Amino acid sequence: MIEARGITKTFGGRGGLLGTQPVAALRGVDFVLPSGGAVSFIGESGCGKTTLGRILCGMEQVDSGQLLVGGTDLARLPQRERAALLRRVQMVHQDPYSALNPTRTVRQVLEDPLALRARQLRRGRDWVESRAVELLGLVGLDPAYCLSLYPHTLSGGMRQRLVIARALTVDPDVLVADEAIAMIDVSLRLGILALLRQLRSELGVSVLFITHDVAAARYVGADGQLYVLYRGQVVEHGPVDAVISSPMHPYTQCLLSAIPVLRGLEEPAAEQLMPIAGLDAGHEPPGCLFADRCPNAEDDCALSRPTLRDAKEPGHRHACLHPRPRQVVAVPLAPDARPSGPP
Ligand SMILES: Nc1ncnc2c1ncn2[C@@H]1O[C@H](COP(=O)(O)OP(=O)(O)OP(=O)(O)O)[C@@H](O)[C@H]1O
Ligand SMILES: [Mg+2]
C-alpha cells in the first residue's frame, strides 16, 4: 500500500526555472493506493497529475509531505532502500513512440533490464530468455512474431504493450499509467485498458491511473477511488461511481458535463451542460482556487480556501462551500435508441 500525506510541490519561483513566478503544482495532496487497487486522477492540463506520478516513481522530490510505502516513510529510509522501493513503482508514459529506443529490438528492450533482474535473483541466461517470452505473452504480444522486430515496426497499441512488458521486468508493485492511452488509436485503447485491468487481477499490481477520460478511469478501476485535481488541490474524491453519479464540486460537475460519450445517444439538456470559463493561472486567489470560474461562487468563497469535507456517501469528500448536487451524466438511453436484439 502507498499512502501520500500532504504532498506539496512548487516549481520555479525567485531565481528558479520560471523566473519570479512560482507554480504550485501540488498543494497538500493526500491519497491511499491499496495493494492491487486502483486510484485514478483526473483534471485539466497543468493541474499536477504528471508531477504526482513522477513523485511516486522517485523522479521528482517533494517540497513537503510524506510518502509511505507499506507504512514506512520513504524519507526515513537509507538512500539504497528507498531506491529499491521506488523501483517497484514503474511509470507508463503517454507516448509509446519516444519511450522505446529505436535501435534496440523487442528482445533487447526486454532482455537488457531482465539481465539486471537476473543478477539480483541469481538467475542465468535461460531465465532471461524465457522471462522475455513470458512477459510478451502476458501483455498479449506474440513472441515468435515480435522478438526480432524493432519498435518502429509495431503499431502504437503494440508499442504500449511492449512498454508495459518492459515495466513488468522489475516485478513492480505499482504501475503509474500517465495518459497511457492518449496517443493510441481509439480502436486499440480498450485493449490497453483491459490489459491494465488484467494485470491488476492476475499479478496484483496496483494502478495509479492518470487521465482526462473518466470512462477509462472507471474501466480500469471501477472498484477504486477517483480523485479530481484542480490547480494542484484535490477538490473531490471518493468511490469512482459515487463521484461520477453524484459529483458535488462544481469543477467536477463541469468536467463531467463536458463528456459527450457518457450521455449515451441523447442530446444533453441545456441545464446539464456547464461551460467553464478560461483559467487565469497567474492569479492566485486567497480563497477557493476555482471561485473565478465557478457558477456557484458566493462572496465567502473568495475569503478562505475550502478544505475537503464529507459528502453524503461514506468516503466521498469535496472541497466546496456551496455544493449543489447535480446529475450531469448517466442519462439513460431513450427506449427507441437502444440497439434492438436479434430478430
Ligand atoms: N520541471 C518543471 N519545471 C517547471 N514547471 C513545471 C515542471 N513540471 C511541471 N511544471 C508545472 O507544474 C504544473 C503541473 O504540471 P503537470 O505536468 O504535473 O500537469 P498535468 O496535470 O500532468 O498536465 P497535462 O494534462 O497537460 O499532462 C504545470 O503548471 C507545469 O507547467
Ligand atoms: Mg501530464
Short mmCIF file of C-alpha atoms and ligand atoms in Angstrom, two decimals:
data_model
loop_
_atom_site.label_atom_id
_atom_site.label_comp_id
_atom_site.label_asym_id
_atom_site.label_seq_id
_atom_site.Cartn_x
_atom_site.Cartn_y
_atom_site.Cartn_z
CA MET A 1 0.00 0.00 0.00
CA ILE A 2 1.16 3.52 -0.78
CA GLU A 3 -0.05 6.47 1.19
CA ALA A 4 0.62 10.09 0.30
CA ARG A 5 0.16 12.66 3.06
CA GLY A 6 0.11 16.36 2.34
CA ILE A 7 2.35 16.23 -0.73
CA THR A 8 3.32 19.71 -1.93
CA LYS A 9 5.49 20.66 -4.88
CA THR A 10 6.19 24.12 -6.29
CA PHE A 11 8.26 24.75 -9.41
CA GLY A 12 10.19 27.88 -10.21
CA GLY A 13 9.93 30.97 -8.07
CA ARG A 14 12.64 33.53 -7.42
CA GLY A 15 15.70 32.64 -9.44
CA GLY A 16 14.12 29.34 -10.46
CA LEU A 17 13.21 27.97 -13.86
CA LEU A 18 10.21 30.22 -14.31
CA GLY A 19 11.83 33.44 -13.14
CA THR A 20 9.87 35.07 -10.33
CA GLN A 21 6.55 33.31 -10.82
CA PRO A 22 6.33 30.07 -8.81
CA VAL A 23 3.92 27.38 -9.98
CA ALA A 24 2.22 25.41 -7.23
CA ALA A 25 1.92 22.01 -8.93
CA LEU A 26 0.66 20.14 -5.85
CA ARG A 27 -0.90 21.66 -2.74
CA GLY A 28 -1.11 19.15 0.08
CA VAL A 29 -2.34 16.08 -1.79
CA ASP A 30 -3.40 13.02 0.26
CA PHE A 31 -4.33 9.67 -1.20
CA VAL A 32 -4.12 5.96 -0.49
CA LEU A 33 -3.34 3.36 -3.14
CA PRO A 34 -4.12 -0.08 -1.72
CA SER A 35 -2.20 -3.18 -2.83
CA GLY A 36 -3.78 -4.45 -6.03
CA GLY A 37 -6.11 -1.46 -6.04
CA ALA A 38 -6.62 1.37 -8.49
CA VAL A 39 -6.72 5.10 -7.93
CA SER A 40 -7.48 7.49 -10.77
CA PHE A 41 -6.62 11.17 -11.01
CA ILE A 42 -8.47 13.42 -13.42
CA GLY A 43 -8.19 17.14 -14.04
CA GLU A 44 -7.38 19.62 -16.73
CA SER A 45 -3.97 20.16 -18.27
CA GLY A 46 -1.41 21.53 -15.82
CA CYS A 47 -3.30 20.52 -12.66
CA GLY A 48 -0.36 18.42 -11.39
CA LYS A 49 -1.19 14.85 -12.46
CA THR A 50 2.18 14.01 -14.04
CA THR A 51 4.06 15.69 -11.20
CA LEU A 52 2.25 13.41 -8.76
CA GLY A 53 3.12 10.33 -10.85
CA ARG A 54 6.76 11.38 -11.09
CA ILE A 55 6.95 11.88 -7.33
CA LEU A 56 5.57 8.40 -6.80
CA CYS A 57 8.28 6.96 -9.06
CA GLY A 58 11.04 8.90 -7.31
CA MET A 59 11.68 11.05 -10.38
CA GLU A 60 10.74 14.24 -8.55
CA GLN A 61 11.34 15.31 -4.94
CA VAL A 62 8.52 16.63 -2.76
CA ASP A 63 8.79 20.03 -1.06
CA SER A 64 6.87 18.73 1.93
CA GLY A 65 4.60 15.88 2.89
CA GLN A 66 5.16 12.18 3.34
CA LEU A 67 5.13 9.16 1.08
CA LEU A 68 4.61 5.92 2.97
CA VAL A 69 5.16 2.55 1.33
CA GLY A 70 3.76 -0.33 3.37
CA GLY A 71 3.60 2.05 6.34
CA THR A 72 7.27 3.09 6.07
CA ASP A 73 8.05 6.75 5.47
CA LEU A 74 10.34 6.81 2.43
CA ALA A 75 12.20 9.86 3.71
CA ARG A 76 13.38 7.90 6.76
CA LEU A 77 14.93 5.10 4.73
CA PRO A 78 18.58 5.00 3.71
CA GLN A 79 19.06 6.01 0.07
CA ARG A 80 19.68 2.43 -1.11
CA GLU A 81 16.50 1.02 0.43
CA ARG A 82 14.48 3.99 -0.77
CA ALA A 83 15.73 3.48 -4.33
CA ALA A 84 14.90 -0.23 -4.15
CA LEU A 85 11.32 0.51 -3.05
CA LEU A 86 10.85 3.20 -5.69
CA ARG A 87 11.98 0.78 -8.39
CA ARG A 88 8.84 -1.22 -7.59
CA VAL A 89 6.85 1.74 -8.93
CA GLN A 90 7.04 1.92 -12.71
CA MET A 91 5.70 4.62 -14.98
CA VAL A 92 3.97 4.02 -18.31
CA HIS A 93 4.03 7.27 -20.27
CA GLN A 94 1.58 8.60 -22.77
CA ASP A 95 4.00 8.40 -25.70
CA PRO A 96 4.96 4.83 -26.60
CA TYR A 97 6.79 6.20 -29.66
CA SER A 98 9.52 8.06 -27.79
CA ALA A 99 9.60 5.67 -24.82
CA LEU A 100 11.42 2.97 -26.78
CA ASN A 101 14.95 3.13 -28.16
CA PRO A 102 14.58 2.71 -31.93
CA THR A 103 17.95 0.94 -32.20
CA ARG A 104 17.03 -1.91 -29.84
CA THR A 105 14.94 -4.89 -30.88
CA VAL A 106 11.99 -6.06 -28.81
CA ARG A 107 14.23 -8.84 -27.44
CA GLN A 108 16.86 -6.29 -26.35
CA VAL A 109 14.25 -3.91 -24.91
CA LEU A 110 13.18 -6.66 -22.53
CA GLU A 111 16.40 -8.60 -22.03
CA ASP A 112 18.52 -5.58 -21.00
CA PRO A 113 16.52 -4.90 -17.82
CA LEU A 114 15.88 -8.62 -17.32
CA ALA A 115 19.65 -9.26 -17.25
CA LEU A 116 19.91 -6.84 -14.30
CA ARG A 117 16.97 -8.51 -12.61
CA ALA A 118 18.57 -11.94 -13.22
CA ARG A 119 21.68 -10.78 -11.37
CA GLN A 120 19.56 -9.74 -8.38
CA LEU A 121 17.69 -13.05 -8.42
CA ARG A 122 20.83 -15.11 -9.21
CA ARG A 123 19.30 -16.50 -12.35
CA GLY A 124 21.01 -17.40 -15.61
CA ARG A 125 20.69 -16.53 -19.27
CA ASP A 126 17.96 -19.13 -19.82
CA TRP A 127 15.76 -17.38 -17.29
CA VAL A 128 16.23 -14.05 -19.05
CA GLU A 129 15.15 -15.51 -22.38
CA SER A 130 12.17 -17.42 -21.04
CA ARG A 131 11.02 -14.46 -18.93
CA ALA A 132 11.07 -12.18 -22.00
CA VAL A 133 8.83 -14.65 -23.82
CA GLU A 134 6.58 -14.97 -20.77
CA LEU A 135 6.19 -11.19 -20.41
CA LEU A 136 5.35 -10.74 -24.09
CA GLY A 137 2.65 -13.38 -23.75
CA LEU A 138 1.34 -11.68 -20.62
CA VAL A 139 0.84 -8.37 -22.41
CA GLY A 140 -0.75 -10.01 -25.44
CA LEU A 141 2.17 -9.90 -27.90
CA ASP A 142 3.23 -12.96 -29.90
CA PRO A 143 6.90 -13.62 -29.02
CA ALA A 144 7.55 -15.59 -32.22
CA TYR A 145 6.45 -12.59 -34.26
CA CYS A 146 7.80 -9.73 -32.14
CA LEU A 147 11.14 -10.66 -30.59
CA SER A 148 13.37 -9.76 -33.53
CA LEU A 149 11.42 -6.64 -34.59
CA TYR A 150 12.35 -3.01 -33.98
CA PRO A 151 9.78 -0.83 -32.16
CA HIS A 152 9.05 1.34 -35.22
CA THR A 153 7.53 -1.67 -36.99
CA LEU A 154 4.93 -2.11 -34.22
CA SER A 155 1.57 -0.33 -34.02
CA GLY A 156 1.01 2.22 -31.23
CA GLY A 157 -1.03 -0.29 -29.24
CA MET A 158 1.69 -2.97 -29.59
CA ARG A 159 4.36 -0.47 -28.56
CA GLN A 160 2.42 0.48 -25.46
CA ARG A 161 2.07 -3.24 -24.64
CA LEU A 162 5.85 -3.55 -25.03
CA VAL A 163 6.37 -0.52 -22.74
CA ILE A 164 4.16 -2.23 -20.16
CA ALA A 165 6.09 -5.51 -20.58
CA ARG A 166 9.33 -3.59 -20.00
CA ALA A 167 7.87 -2.05 -16.85
CA LEU A 168 6.99 -5.56 -15.66
CA THR A 169 10.62 -6.74 -15.95
CA VAL A 170 11.31 -5.41 -12.44
CA ASP A 171 8.22 -7.12 -10.93
CA PRO A 172 6.63 -3.80 -9.94
CA ASP A 173 4.05 -3.43 -7.20
CA VAL A 174 2.62 -0.29 -8.80
CA LEU A 175 2.15 0.94 -12.35
CA VAL A 176 1.67 4.66 -12.84
CA ALA A 177 -0.19 4.94 -16.13
CA ASP A 178 0.11 8.58 -17.18
CA GLU A 179 -2.33 9.21 -20.04
CA ALA A 180 -1.26 5.75 -21.23
CA ILE A 181 -3.92 5.57 -23.93
CA ALA A 182 -3.91 9.20 -25.06
CA MET A 183 -1.65 8.70 -28.09
CA ILE A 184 -3.04 5.34 -29.14
CA ASP A 185 -5.53 4.79 -31.92
CA VAL A 186 -9.04 4.86 -30.45
CA SER A 187 -9.76 1.32 -31.66
CA LEU A 188 -6.78 -0.04 -29.69
CA ARG A 189 -7.38 1.84 -26.46
CA LEU A 190 -9.80 -0.60 -24.91
CA GLY A 191 -7.22 -3.38 -25.32
CA ILE A 192 -4.67 -1.43 -23.25
CA LEU A 193 -7.26 -0.64 -20.58
CA ALA A 194 -8.25 -4.31 -20.45
CA LEU A 195 -4.58 -5.23 -20.09
CA LEU A 196 -4.17 -2.89 -17.10
CA ARG A 197 -7.25 -4.45 -15.55
CA GLN A 198 -5.89 -7.95 -16.20
CA LEU A 199 -2.52 -7.07 -14.61
CA ARG A 200 -4.37 -5.90 -11.52
CA SER A 201 -6.30 -9.14 -11.18
CA GLU A 202 -3.59 -11.60 -12.30
CA LEU A 203 -0.44 -10.06 -10.82
CA GLY A 204 -1.96 -7.98 -8.03
CA VAL A 205 -0.30 -4.84 -9.45
CA SER A 206 -1.80 -1.57 -8.19
CA VAL A 207 -2.51 1.09 -10.79
CA LEU A 208 -2.32 4.85 -10.40
CA PHE A 209 -4.29 5.89 -13.45
CA ILE A 210 -3.82 9.45 -14.70
CA THR A 211 -6.27 10.54 -17.33
CA HIS A 212 -8.61 13.13 -18.82
CA ASP A 213 -11.03 10.31 -19.53
CA VAL A 214 -13.43 9.42 -16.72
CA ALA A 215 -14.85 6.44 -18.59
CA ALA A 216 -11.34 4.97 -18.93
CA ALA A 217 -10.72 5.53 -15.21
CA ARG A 218 -13.94 3.68 -14.45
CA TYR A 219 -12.98 0.81 -16.75
CA VAL A 220 -9.58 0.27 -15.11
CA GLY A 221 -10.70 0.81 -11.54
CA ALA A 222 -14.46 0.79 -11.03
CA ASP A 223 -13.77 -0.62 -7.54
CA GLY A 224 -11.29 2.14 -6.78
CA GLN A 225 -11.19 5.80 -5.92
CA LEU A 226 -11.44 8.78 -8.25
CA TYR A 227 -9.56 11.96 -7.35
CA VAL A 228 -10.30 15.27 -9.03
CA LEU A 229 -7.30 17.62 -9.09
CA TYR A 230 -7.70 21.34 -9.68
CA ARG A 231 -4.57 23.52 -9.75
CA GLY A 232 -2.73 21.04 -7.56
CA GLN A 233 -5.51 20.65 -4.99
CA VAL A 234 -7.76 17.61 -4.62
CA VAL A 235 -11.21 19.22 -4.82
CA GLU A 236 -13.19 15.98 -4.72
CA HIS A 237 -12.57 12.28 -4.24
CA GLY A 238 -14.47 9.14 -3.50
CA PRO A 239 -15.51 5.78 -4.91
CA VAL A 240 -15.49 6.14 -8.71
CA ASP A 241 -19.22 5.63 -9.16
CA ALA A 242 -20.15 7.95 -6.30
CA VAL A 243 -18.13 10.80 -7.84
CA ILE A 244 -19.44 10.14 -11.35
CA SER A 245 -23.08 9.75 -10.39
CA SER A 246 -23.25 12.43 -7.68
CA PRO A 247 -20.47 14.93 -8.32
CA MET A 248 -20.50 17.58 -5.59
CA HIS A 249 -17.78 20.04 -6.55
CA PRO A 250 -18.76 22.41 -9.37
CA TYR A 251 -15.41 21.75 -11.07
CA THR A 252 -16.14 18.01 -11.17
CA GLN A 253 -19.60 18.81 -12.50
CA CYS A 254 -18.09 20.99 -15.25
CA LEU A 255 -15.58 18.26 -16.17
CA LEU A 256 -18.22 15.55 -16.33
CA SER A 257 -20.73 17.68 -18.21
CA ALA A 258 -18.14 18.12 -20.96
CA ILE A 259 -18.03 14.38 -21.76
CA PRO A 260 -20.48 13.61 -24.54
CA VAL A 261 -19.81 9.89 -24.59
CA LEU A 262 -21.23 9.36 -21.11
CA ARG A 263 -24.60 10.68 -22.25
CA GLY A 264 -25.39 7.73 -24.46
CA LEU A 265 -27.19 8.82 -27.59
CA GLU A 266 -29.20 11.63 -26.03
CA GLU A 267 -28.57 15.28 -26.67
CA PRO A 268 -27.67 16.84 -23.31
CA ALA A 269 -30.37 19.01 -21.79
CA ALA A 270 -29.31 22.66 -21.55
CA GLU A 271 -29.24 22.56 -17.75
CA GLN A 272 -26.83 19.61 -17.79
CA LEU A 273 -24.16 21.50 -19.73
CA MET A 274 -21.81 23.53 -17.56
CA PRO A 275 -19.46 25.55 -19.74
CA ILE A 276 -16.28 26.51 -17.94
CA ALA A 277 -14.52 29.86 -18.27
CA GLY A 278 -10.80 30.11 -19.17
CA LEU A 279 -8.22 29.73 -16.43
CA ASP A 280 -6.02 32.61 -15.33
CA ALA A 281 -3.14 30.51 -13.99
CA GLY A 282 -1.18 33.58 -12.89
CA HIS A 283 -3.90 34.69 -10.46
CA GLU A 284 -3.55 33.13 -7.01
CA PRO A 285 -6.79 33.87 -5.12
CA PRO A 286 -6.68 33.66 -1.32
CA GLY A 287 -9.94 31.72 -1.24
CA CYS A 288 -11.25 28.89 -3.36
CA LEU A 289 -8.97 28.35 -6.37
CA PHE A 290 -12.00 27.69 -8.58
CA ALA A 291 -14.06 30.72 -7.45
CA ASP A 292 -13.19 32.83 -10.54
CA ARG A 293 -14.66 30.21 -12.87
CA CYS A 294 -17.34 28.78 -10.61
CA PRO A 295 -21.04 29.04 -11.49
CA ASN A 296 -21.97 28.68 -7.78
CA ALA A 297 -19.46 31.15 -6.30
CA GLU A 298 -20.69 33.36 -3.45
CA ASP A 299 -18.91 36.15 -1.59
CA ASP A 300 -17.40 33.95 1.11
CA CYS A 301 -15.72 31.69 -1.50
CA ALA A 302 -13.08 34.37 -2.03
CA LEU A 303 -12.23 34.62 1.67
CA SER A 304 -10.69 31.29 2.64
CA ARG A 305 -9.72 28.13 0.80
CA PRO A 306 -12.19 25.31 1.46
CA THR A 307 -10.73 22.01 2.64
CA LEU A 308 -12.17 18.56 2.00
CA ARG A 309 -15.38 17.72 3.83
CA ASP A 310 -17.69 14.71 3.81
CA ALA A 311 -20.40 14.37 1.20
CA LYS A 312 -23.39 12.11 1.80
CA GLU A 313 -21.82 8.80 0.80
CA PRO A 314 -19.10 7.31 3.01
CA GLY A 315 -15.64 8.07 1.70
CA HIS A 316 -16.91 10.71 -0.75
CA ARG A 317 -15.43 14.15 0.01
CA HIS A 318 -15.37 17.53 -1.66
CA ALA A 319 -13.86 20.97 -1.06
CA CYS A 320 -16.76 23.32 -1.83
CA LEU A 321 -18.54 25.73 0.50
CA HIS A 322 -21.74 25.78 -1.57
CA PRO A 323 -22.14 22.46 -3.30
CA ARG A 324 -25.27 21.94 -5.38
CA PRO A 325 -25.76 18.28 -6.14
CA ARG A 326 -26.33 17.89 -9.87
CA GLN A 327 -26.55 14.84 -12.00
CA VAL A 328 -24.57 15.56 -15.13
CA VAL A 329 -24.02 12.07 -16.52
CA ALA A 330 -25.75 8.67 -16.57
CA VAL A 331 -28.56 9.83 -18.82
CA PRO A 332 -30.37 6.63 -19.77
CA LEU A 333 -30.77 5.82 -23.44
CA ALA A 334 -34.21 6.56 -24.87
CA PRO A 335 -36.10 3.27 -25.42
CA ASP A 336 -36.16 3.73 -29.20
CA ALA A 337 -32.41 4.47 -29.24
CA ARG A 338 -31.47 1.12 -27.69
CA PRO A 339 -29.94 -1.35 -30.11
CA SER A 340 -32.59 -3.92 -30.96
CA GLY A 341 -31.88 -7.60 -30.25
CA PRO A 342 -31.61 -10.29 -32.90
CA PRO A 343 -34.83 -10.73 -34.90
N1 LIG B 1 10.01 20.67 -14.35
C1 LIG B 1 9.13 21.66 -14.27
N2 LIG B 1 9.54 22.95 -14.18
C2 LIG B 1 8.66 23.96 -14.07
N3 LIG B 1 7.33 23.81 -14.03
C3 LIG B 1 6.86 22.56 -14.13
C4 LIG B 1 7.73 21.42 -14.25
N4 LIG B 1 6.95 20.31 -14.30
C5 LIG B 1 5.67 20.73 -14.24
N5 LIG B 1 5.62 22.07 -14.12
C6 LIG B 1 4.40 22.88 -13.98
O1 LIG B 1 3.63 22.29 -12.94
C7 LIG B 1 2.25 22.31 -13.28
C8 LIG B 1 1.72 20.88 -13.27
O2 LIG B 1 2.32 20.17 -14.35
P1 LIG B 1 1.98 18.65 -14.69
O3 LIG B 1 2.83 18.25 -15.84
O4 LIG B 1 2.07 17.85 -13.45
O5 LIG B 1 0.45 18.78 -15.15
P2 LIG B 1 -0.52 17.68 -15.78
O6 LIG B 1 -1.76 17.66 -14.96
O7 LIG B 1 0.23 16.40 -15.96
O8 LIG B 1 -0.86 18.31 -17.21
P3 LIG B 1 -1.17 17.56 -18.60
O9 LIG B 1 -2.58 17.08 -18.51
O10 LIG B 1 -1.02 18.66 -19.62
O11 LIG B 1 -0.17 16.46 -18.79
C9 LIG B 1 2.14 22.96 -14.64
O12 LIG B 1 1.83 24.31 -14.44
C10 LIG B 1 3.53 22.81 -15.22
O13 LIG B 1 3.82 23.86 -16.11
MG MG B 2 0.72 15.24 -17.61
#
